[in-house]
CSV table of N, CA and C in Angstrom, one decimal:
chain,number,residue,atom,x,y,z
Y,234,MET,N,-8.9,-2.8,-0.9
Y,234,MET,CA,-9.1,-3.2,0.4
Y,234,MET,C,-10.8,-4.2,0.8
Y,235,LYS,N,-11.5,-4.5,0.1
Y,235,LYS,CA,-12.8,-5.4,1.4
Y,235,LYS,C,-12.3,-6.0,0.1
Y,236,GLU,N,-11.7,-6.8,-0.8
Y,236,GLU,CA,-10.7,-8.4,-1.3
Y,236,GLU,C,-10.5,-8.5,0.0
Y,237,LEU,N,-9.0,-7.9,0.0
Y,237,LEU,CA,-8.1,-8.4,1.5
Y,237,LEU,C,-8.7,-8.5,2.5
Y,238,ILE,N,-9.8,-7.9,3.3
Y,238,ILE,CA,-10.8,-8.4,4.0
Y,238,ILE,C,-11.7,-9.4,4.1
Y,239,GLU,N,-11.5,-9.5,3.1
Y,239,GLU,CA,-12.3,-10.9,3.0
Y,239,GLU,C,-11.9,-12.3,2.8
Y,240,ASN,N,-10.2,-11.7,2.1
Y,240,ASN,CA,-9.1,-12.9,1.8
Y,240,ASN,C,-8.9,-13.3,3.3
Y,241,ILE,N,-8.5,-12.4,4.0
Y,241,ILE,CA,-8.3,-12.3,5.2
Y,241,ILE,C,-8.9,-12.9,6.3
Y,242,ALA,N,-10.3,-12.7,6.0
Y,242,ALA,CA,-11.5,-13.4,6.9
Y,242,ALA,C,-11.8,-14.5,6.2
Y,243,ARG,N,-11.3,-15.5,5.2
Y,243,ARG,CA,-11.0,-17.2,4.7
Y,243,ARG,C,-10.0,-17.3,5.2
Y,244,LYS,N,-9.0,-16.7,5.3
Y,244,LYS,CA,-7.5,-17.2,5.5
Y,244,LYS,C,-8.4,-17.8,7.3
Y,245,PHE,N,-8.5,-16.6,8.1
Y,245,PHE,CA,-8.6,-16.8,9.6
Y,245,PHE,C,-9.9,-18.2,9.9
Y,246,ASP,N,-10.9,-18.0,9.2
Y,246,ASP,CA,-12.2,-19.1,9.7
Y,246,ASP,C,-11.5,-20.5,9.4
Y,247,SER,N,-10.3,-20.6,8.2
Y,247,SER,CA,-9.9,-21.7,7.9
Y,247,SER,C,-8.6,-22.2,9.2
Y,248,PHE,N,-7.9,-21.1,9.8
Y,248,PHE,CA,-7.0,-21.0,10.5
Y,248,PHE,C,-7.8,-21.9,12.0
Y,249,ARG,N,-8.8,-21.5,12.0
Y,249,ARG,CA,-9.8,-21.3,13.1
Y,249,ARG,C,-10.0,-22.5,13.8
Y,250,ARG,N,-10.7,-22.6,12.2
Y,250,ARG,CA,-11.3,-24.6,12.0
Y,250,ARG,C,-10.0,-25.9,12.7
Y,251,ASP,N,-9.2,-25.0,11.7
Y,251,ASP,CA,-8.0,-26.7,11.8
Y,251,ASP,C,-7.4,-25.8,13.4
Y,252,ALA,N,-7.1,-24.9,13.6
Y,252,ALA,CA,-6.7,-24.9,15.4
Y,252,ALA,C,-7.5,-25.6,16.1
Y,253,GLU,N,-9.4,-25.5,16.2
Y,253,GLU,CA,-10.0,-26.1,16.6
Y,253,GLU,C,-10.2,-27.6,16.9
Y,254,SER,N,-9.5,-28.2,15.6
Y,254,SER,CA,-9.7,-29.6,15.1
Y,254,SER,C,-8.2,-30.3,15.7
Y,255,GLN,N,-7.4,-29.2,16.6
Y,255,GLN,CA,-6.1,-30.2,16.4
Y,255,GLN,C,-6.3,-30.2,18.2
Y,256,LEU,N,-6.7,-28.3,18.2
Y,256,LEU,CA,-6.5,-28.3,20.3
Y,256,LEU,C,-8.1,-29.4,20.7
Y,257,ASP,N,-9.3,-29.8,20.0
Y,257,ASP,CA,-10.8,-30.6,20.8
Y,257,ASP,C,-10.3,-32.4,20.0
Y,258,LYS,N,-9.4,-32.3,18.9
Y,258,LYS,CA,-9.5,-33.6,18.4
Y,258,LYS,C,-7.7,-34.6,18.5
Y,259,GLY,N,-7.0,-33.3,18.8
Y,259,GLY,CA,-6.0,-34.1,18.6
Y,259,GLY,C,-5.4,-34.1,17.7
Y,260,ASN,N,-5.7,-33.6,16.6
Y,260,ASN,CA,-5.6,-34.2,15.2
Y,260,ASN,C,-4.1,-33.2,14.2
Y,261,LYS,N,-3.0,-34.1,14.5
Y,261,LYS,CA,-1.5,-33.5,13.7
Y,261,LYS,C,-1.7,-32.5,13.0
Y,262,SER,N,-2.4,-33.6,11.5
Y,262,SER,CA,-2.7,-32.2,10.1
Y,262,SER,C,-3.2,-30.9,10.5
Y,263,ALA,N,-4.1,-31.3,11.2
Y,263,ALA,CA,-4.9,-29.9,11.1
Y,263,ALA,C,-3.8,-29.4,12.0
Y,264,GLY,N,-3.2,-28.9,13.2
Y,264,GLY,CA,-2.1,-28.3,13.4
Y,264,GLY,C,-1.2,-28.0,12.5
Y,265,LEU,N,-0.6,-28.5,11.5
Y,265,LEU,CA,-0.1,-28.3,10.8
Y,265,LEU,C,-0.7,-27.7,9.8
Y,266,ARG,N,-2.3,-27.5,9.5
Y,266,ARG,CA,-2.6,-26.5,8.5
Y,266,ARG,C,-2.9,-25.0,9.2
Y,267,ALA,N,-3.3,-25.1,10.3
Y,267,ALA,CA,-2.9,-24.3,11.2
Y,267,ALA,C,-2.2,-23.2,11.1
Y,268,ARG,N,-0.6,-23.8,11.3
Y,268,ARG,CA,0.1,-23.3,11.2
Y,268,ARG,C,0.6,-22.7,10.0
Y,269,ARG,N,0.0,-23.9,9.1
Y,269,ARG,CA,0.8,-22.7,7.6
Y,269,ARG,C,-0.2,-21.3,7.3
Y,270,THR,N,-1.7,-22.2,7.6
Y,270,THR,CA,-2.8,-21.0,6.9
Y,270,THR,C,-2.0,-19.7,8.3
Y,271,SER,N,-1.3,-19.4,9.2
Y,271,SER,CA,-0.5,-18.4,10.4
Y,271,SER,C,-0.2,-17.6,9.6
Y,272,LEU,N,1.2,-18.6,8.5
Y,272,LEU,CA,2.0,-17.6,8.1
Y,272,LEU,C,1.4,-17.4,6.8
Y,273,GLU,N,0.3,-16.9,6.6
Y,273,GLU,CA,-0.4,-16.6,5.2
Y,273,GLU,C,-1.0,-15.8,5.4
Y,274,LEU,N,-1.8,-15.7,6.8
Y,274,LEU,CA,-1.6,-14.4,7.5
Y,274,LEU,C,-0.9,-13.0,7.8
Y,275,GLU,N,0.3,-13.8,7.7
Y,275,GLU,CA,1.4,-12.3,7.9
Y,275,GLU,C,0.7,-11.3,7.3
Y,276,PRO,N,1.3,-11.8,6.4
Y,276,PRO,CA,1.3,-10.8,4.9
Y,276,PRO,C,0.2,-9.7,4.8
Y,277,LEU,N,-0.9,-10.6,4.9
Y,277,LEU,CA,-1.8,-9.8,4.6
Y,277,LEU,C,-2.9,-9.6,5.5
Y,278,LEU,N,-2.0,-9.5,7.0
Y,278,LEU,CA,-2.5,-8.1,8.1
Y,278,LEU,C,-1.4,-7.5,7.4
Y,279,LYS,N,-0.5,-7.5,7.3
Y,279,LYS,CA,0.5,-6.0,7.0
Y,279,LYS,C,0.3,-5.1,6.1
Y,280,GLN,N,-0.4,-6.1,5.4
Y,280,GLN,CA,-1.0,-5.1,3.7
Y,280,GLN,C,-2.1,-4.7,4.3
Y,281,PHE,N,-2.9,-4.5,4.9
Y,281,PHE,CA,-3.7,-4.1,5.7
Y,281,PHE,C,-3.9,-3.2,6.5
Y,282,ARG,N,-2.3,-3.8,7.5
Y,282,ARG,CA,-2.3,-2.2,8.4
Y,282,ARG,C,-1.8,-1.1,6.8
Y,283,LYS,N,-0.6,-1.3,6.3
Y,283,LYS,CA,-0.2,-0.6,5.4
Y,283,LYS,C,-2.3,0.2,4.5
Y,284,LEU,N,-2.2,-0.7,4.1
Y,284,LEU,CA,-3.1,0.2,3.4
Y,284,LEU,C,-4.5,1.2,4.1
Y,285,SER,N,-4.7,0.8,5.2
Y,285,SER,CA,-5.4,1.3,6.9
Y,285,SER,C,-5.4,2.6,7.2
Y,286,LEU,N,-3.2,2.6,7.3
Y,286,LEU,CA,-2.6,3.7,6.9
Y,286,LEU,C,-2.7,5.0,6.3
Y,287,GLU,N,-2.6,4.1,5.5
Y,287,GLU,CA,-2.9,4.9,4.1
Y,287,GLU,C,-4.6,6.1,4.0
Y,288,ALA,N,-4.6,5.1,4.0
Y,288,ALA,CA,-6.1,5.6,3.5
Y,288,ALA,C,-6.9,6.8,4.9
Y,289,ASP,N,-6.1,6.7,6.4
Y,289,ASP,CA,-6.5,7.2,7.5
Y,289,ASP,C,-5.2,8.9,7.0
Y,290,LYS,N,-4.5,9.1,6.5
Y,290,LYS,CA,-3.5,10.2,6.0
Y,290,LYS,C,-3.9,10.3,4.8
Y,291,ALA,N,-5.1,10.1,4.3
Y,291,ALA,CA,-5.9,10.5,3.0
Y,291,ALA,C,-7.2,11.5,4.1
Y,292,LYS,N,-7.5,11.4,4.5
Y,292,LYS,CA,-8.5,12.4,5.1
Y,292,LYS,C,-8.4,13.0,5.4
């Protein structure tokens, strides 16, 4: 689970950097990268939710 959280953090940092670049500088390519990264984050967040629920049930 630790690796998953680190992977989510890396993806989110990339997303934030690209989204801010689009917002601040009007960089269209950065917007495309941010949208693509948001699609990559979705299954990772779902996996985290699943693992988190399983961990709570195990306690």
